[in-house]
Amino acid sequence: MTIKPAGSKLNRHAPYILGLVEANKDITLHEIADKLLSERGERTCPSTVWNFLSKHWLTHKKKTAHASEQERPDVLARRSAWPKKLSGLDPERLIFIDETGTNTRMARLRGWAAWPRRCCSTDR
């Protein structure tokens, strides 16, 4: 008699978990585990969630910053016209603002994406 290995206990919650990730690409493993407990009554640890997501070809990647507005035709036209506008500026009258002290720690830098695609911060 052969014993079939047990599947993940999260398989029955697959549509729910994958829906969470689709709705919020930068959701953390702990947040998924907390939602499973509070909304589904399923107690699990983050490593089990990681294994489940890995088996569904979801990998944790660094997000690429890309504003969705960049694809709009009016914005594309203004961006292509920008170099012409710069040619008429007097460099002696420019003021530069140093933003090296800007704090970006509150922005999440990583999110979930199906392999091999990139995780874009506008995929929410």
PDB file of C-alpha atoms in Angstrom:
ATOM      1  CA  MET A   1       0.000   0.000   0.000  1.00  0.00           C
ATOM      2  CA  THR A   2       1.388   3.416  -0.948  1.00  0.00           C
ATOM      3  CA  ILE A   3       0.721   6.456   1.171  1.00  0.00           C
ATOM      4  CA  LYS A   4      -0.127   9.606  -0.728  1.00  0.00           C
ATOM      5  CA  PRO A   5       1.559  12.702   0.730  1.00  0.00           C
ATOM      6  CA  ALA A   6      -0.813  15.216   2.236  1.00  0.00           C
ATOM      7  CA  GLY A   7      -1.390  18.455   0.361  1.00  0.00           C
ATOM      8  CA  SER A   8      -1.252  21.867   1.924  1.00  0.00           C
ATOM      9  CA  LYS A   9      -3.978  22.670   4.413  1.00  0.00           C
ATOM     10  CA  LEU A  10      -4.293  25.976   2.591  1.00  0.00           C
ATOM     11  CA  ASN A  11      -5.386  24.381  -0.709  1.00  0.00           C
ATOM     12  CA  ARG A  12      -9.044  24.696   0.241  1.00  0.00           C
ATOM     13  CA  HIS A  13      -8.479  28.438   0.761  1.00  0.00           C
ATOM     14  CA  ALA A  14      -6.645  28.885  -2.562  1.00  0.00           C
ATOM     15  CA  PRO A  15      -9.152  31.231  -4.254  1.00  0.00           C
ATOM     16  CA  TYR A  16      -9.329  33.376  -1.103  1.00  0.00           C
ATOM     17  CA  ILE A  17      -5.529  33.643  -0.653  1.00  0.00           C
ATOM     18  CA  LEU A  18      -4.853  34.267  -4.330  1.00  0.00           C
ATOM     19  CA  GLY A  19      -7.586  36.910  -4.281  1.00  0.00           C
ATOM     20  CA  LEU A  20      -5.887  38.640  -1.340  1.00  0.00           C
ATOM     21  CA  VAL A  21      -2.594  38.748  -3.230  1.00  0.00           C
ATOM     22  CA  GLU A  22      -4.272  39.959  -6.429  1.00  0.00           C
ATOM     23  CA  ALA A  23      -6.059  42.756  -4.564  1.00  0.00           C
ATOM     24  CA  ASN A  24      -2.960  43.842  -2.627  1.00  0.00           C
ATOM     25  CA  LYS A  25       0.384  42.935  -4.235  1.00  0.00           C
ATOM     26  CA  ASP A  26       2.426  44.079  -1.231  1.00  0.00           C
ATOM     27  CA  ILE A  27       0.514  42.087   1.401  1.00  0.00           C
ATOM     28  CA  THR A  28       2.852  40.370   3.865  1.00  0.00           C
ATOM     29  CA  LEU A  29       2.885  36.721   4.882  1.00  0.00           C
ATOM     30  CA  HIS A  30       1.880  37.723   8.406  1.00  0.00           C
ATOM     31  CA  GLU A  31      -1.064  39.743   7.079  1.00  0.00           C
ATOM     32  CA  ILE A  32      -2.265  36.764   5.029  1.00  0.00           C
ATOM     33  CA  ALA A  33      -1.950  34.473   8.055  1.00  0.00           C
ATOM     34  CA  ASP A  34      -3.849  36.993  10.220  1.00  0.00           C
ATOM     35  CA  LYS A  35      -6.652  37.288   7.645  1.00  0.00           C
ATOM     36  CA  LEU A  36      -6.910  33.500   7.383  1.00  0.00           C
ATOM     37  CA  LEU A  37      -7.362  33.300  11.142  1.00  0.00           C
ATOM     38  CA  SER A  38      -9.793  36.198  11.510  1.00  0.00           C
ATOM     39  CA  GLU A  39     -11.910  35.613   8.402  1.00  0.00           C
ATOM     40  CA  ARG A  40     -11.585  31.871   7.805  1.00  0.00           C
ATOM     41  CA  GLY A  41     -10.702  30.462  11.227  1.00  0.00           C
ATOM     42  CA  GLU A  42      -7.580  28.795   9.793  1.00  0.00           C
ATOM     43  CA  ARG A  43      -4.524  29.084  12.040  1.00  0.00           C
ATOM     44  CA  THR A  44      -1.316  28.952  10.036  1.00  0.00           C
ATOM     45  CA  CYS A  45       2.217  30.268  10.153  1.00  0.00           C
ATOM     46  CA  PRO A  46       3.866  32.552   7.596  1.00  0.00           C
ATOM     47  CA  SER A  47       6.171  29.790   6.337  1.00  0.00           C
ATOM     48  CA  THR A  48       3.131  27.692   5.363  1.00  0.00           C
ATOM     49  CA  VAL A  49       1.740  30.674   3.458  1.00  0.00           C
ATOM     50  CA  TRP A  50       5.144  31.103   1.766  1.00  0.00           C
ATOM     51  CA  ASN A  51       5.169  27.453   0.667  1.00  0.00           C
ATOM     52  CA  PHE A  52       1.609  27.750  -0.643  1.00  0.00           C
ATOM     53  CA  LEU A  53       2.409  30.882  -2.678  1.00  0.00           C
ATOM     54  CA  SER A  54       5.608  29.310  -3.996  1.00  0.00           C
ATOM     55  CA  LYS A  55       3.645  26.293  -5.267  1.00  0.00           C
ATOM     56  CA  HIS A  56       1.382  28.724  -7.124  1.00  0.00           C
ATOM     57  CA  TRP A  57       4.411  30.337  -8.839  1.00  0.00           C
ATOM     58  CA  LEU A  58       4.156  33.562  -6.842  1.00  0.00           C
ATOM     59  CA  THR A  59       7.479  35.038  -5.852  1.00  0.00           C
ATOM     60  CA  HIS A  60       8.340  37.981  -3.623  1.00  0.00           C
ATOM     61  CA  LYS A  61      10.065  40.655  -5.646  1.00  0.00           C
ATOM     62  CA  LYS A  62      11.276  44.177  -5.367  1.00  0.00           C
ATOM     63  CA  LYS A  63       8.636  46.480  -6.801  1.00  0.00           C
ATOM     64  CA  THR A  64       9.384  48.806  -9.655  1.00  0.00           C
ATOM     65  CA  ALA A  65       8.088  52.317  -9.209  1.00  0.00           C
ATOM     66  CA  HIS A  66       5.977  53.268 -12.182  1.00  0.00           C
ATOM     67  CA  ALA A  67       3.155  55.775 -12.078  1.00  0.00           C
ATOM     68  CA  SER A  68       0.155  54.574 -14.065  1.00  0.00           C
ATOM     69  CA  GLU A  69      -0.335  58.112 -15.362  1.00  0.00           C
ATOM     70  CA  GLN A  70       2.789  57.702 -17.507  1.00  0.00           C
ATOM     71  CA  GLU A  71       0.771  55.640 -19.991  1.00  0.00           C
ATOM     72  CA  ARG A  72      -1.911  58.279 -20.631  1.00  0.00           C
ATOM     73  CA  PRO A  73      -1.649  59.952 -24.076  1.00  0.00           C
ATOM     74  CA  ASP A  74      -1.730  63.497 -22.655  1.00  0.00           C
ATOM     75  CA  VAL A  75       1.104  62.719 -20.229  1.00  0.00           C
ATOM     76  CA  LEU A  76       3.155  61.002 -22.953  1.00  0.00           C
ATOM     77  CA  ALA A  77       2.795  64.104 -25.136  1.00  0.00           C
ATOM     78  CA  ARG A  78       3.904  66.424 -22.318  1.00  0.00           C
ATOM     79  CA  ARG A  79       6.860  64.191 -21.471  1.00  0.00           C
ATOM     80  CA  SER A  80       8.061  64.171 -25.077  1.00  0.00           C
ATOM     81  CA  ALA A  81       7.731  67.991 -25.240  1.00  0.00           C
ATOM     82  CA  TRP A  82       9.752  68.487 -22.031  1.00  0.00           C
ATOM     83  CA  PRO A  83      13.240  68.637 -23.636  1.00  0.00           C
ATOM     84  CA  LYS A  84      12.112  71.463 -25.961  1.00  0.00           C
ATOM     85  CA  LYS A  85      10.896  73.496 -22.976  1.00  0.00           C
ATOM     86  CA  LEU A  86      14.224  73.019 -21.196  1.00  0.00           C
ATOM     87  CA  SER A  87      16.206  74.487 -24.080  1.00  0.00           C
ATOM     88  CA  GLY A  88      14.844  77.982 -23.338  1.00  0.00           C
ATOM     89  CA  LEU A  89      15.819  78.030 -19.638  1.00  0.00           C
ATOM     90  CA  ASP A  90      18.639  80.134 -18.297  1.00  0.00           C
ATOM     91  CA  PRO A  91      20.834  77.833 -16.138  1.00  0.00           C
ATOM     92  CA  GLU A  92      21.883  80.809 -13.985  1.00  0.00           C
ATOM     93  CA  ARG A  93      18.298  81.252 -12.778  1.00  0.00           C
ATOM     94  CA  LEU A  94      17.654  77.626 -11.757  1.00  0.00           C
ATOM     95  CA  ILE A  95      17.199  76.649  -8.105  1.00  0.00           C
ATOM     96  CA  PHE A  96      17.944  73.095  -7.044  1.00  0.00           C
ATOM     97  CA  ILE A  97      16.282  71.453  -4.046  1.00  0.00           C
ATOM     98  CA  ASP A  98      18.230  68.803  -2.177  1.00  0.00           C
ATOM     99  CA  GLU A  99      15.921  65.897  -1.244  1.00  0.00           C
ATOM    100  CA  THR A 100      18.586  63.514   0.035  1.00  0.00           C
ATOM    101  CA  GLY A 101      17.059  63.625   3.515  1.00  0.00           C
ATOM    102  CA  THR A 102      13.622  62.510   2.298  1.00  0.00           C
ATOM    103  CA  ASN A 103      12.319  59.520   4.231  1.00  0.00           C
ATOM    104  CA  THR A 104      10.780  56.759   2.101  1.00  0.00           C
ATOM    105  CA  ARG A 105      10.731  54.046   4.753  1.00  0.00           C
ATOM    106  CA  MET A 106       6.944  53.974   4.903  1.00  0.00           C
ATOM    107  CA  ALA A 107       6.607  52.744   1.312  1.00  0.00           C
ATOM    108  CA  ARG A 108       6.626  48.976   0.908  1.00  0.00           C
ATOM    109  CA  LEU A 109       9.416  47.968  -1.410  1.00  0.00           C
ATOM    110  CA  ARG A 110       8.368  44.410  -2.225  1.00  0.00           C
ATOM    111  CA  GLY A 111       5.276  42.676  -3.522  1.00  0.00           C
ATOM    112  CA  TRP A 112       3.992  39.409  -5.011  1.00  0.00           C
ATOM    113  CA  ALA A 113       4.013  38.649  -8.732  1.00  0.00           C
ATOM    114  CA  ALA A 114       3.680  35.523 -10.834  1.00  0.00           C
ATOM    115  CA  TRP A 115       7.008  34.238 -12.042  1.00  0.00           C
ATOM    116  CA  PRO A 116       8.690  35.538 -14.253  1.00  0.00           C
ATOM    117  CA  ARG A 117       6.779  38.855 -14.360  1.00  0.00           C
ATOM    118  CA  ARG A 118       7.889  41.927 -12.399  1.00  0.00           C
ATOM    119  CA  CYS A 119       5.883  43.397  -9.568  1.00  0.00           C
ATOM    120  CA  CYS A 120       4.841  46.906 -10.502  1.00  0.00           C
ATOM    121  CA  SER A 121       3.708  49.217  -7.720  1.00  0.00           C
ATOM    122  CA  THR A 122       0.677  50.267  -9.803  1.00  0.00           C
ATOM    123  CA  ASP A 123      -0.705  46.682  -9.943  1.00  0.00           C
ATOM    124  CA  ARG A 124      -2.907  47.173  -6.892  1.00  0.00           C
TER     125      ARG A 124
END
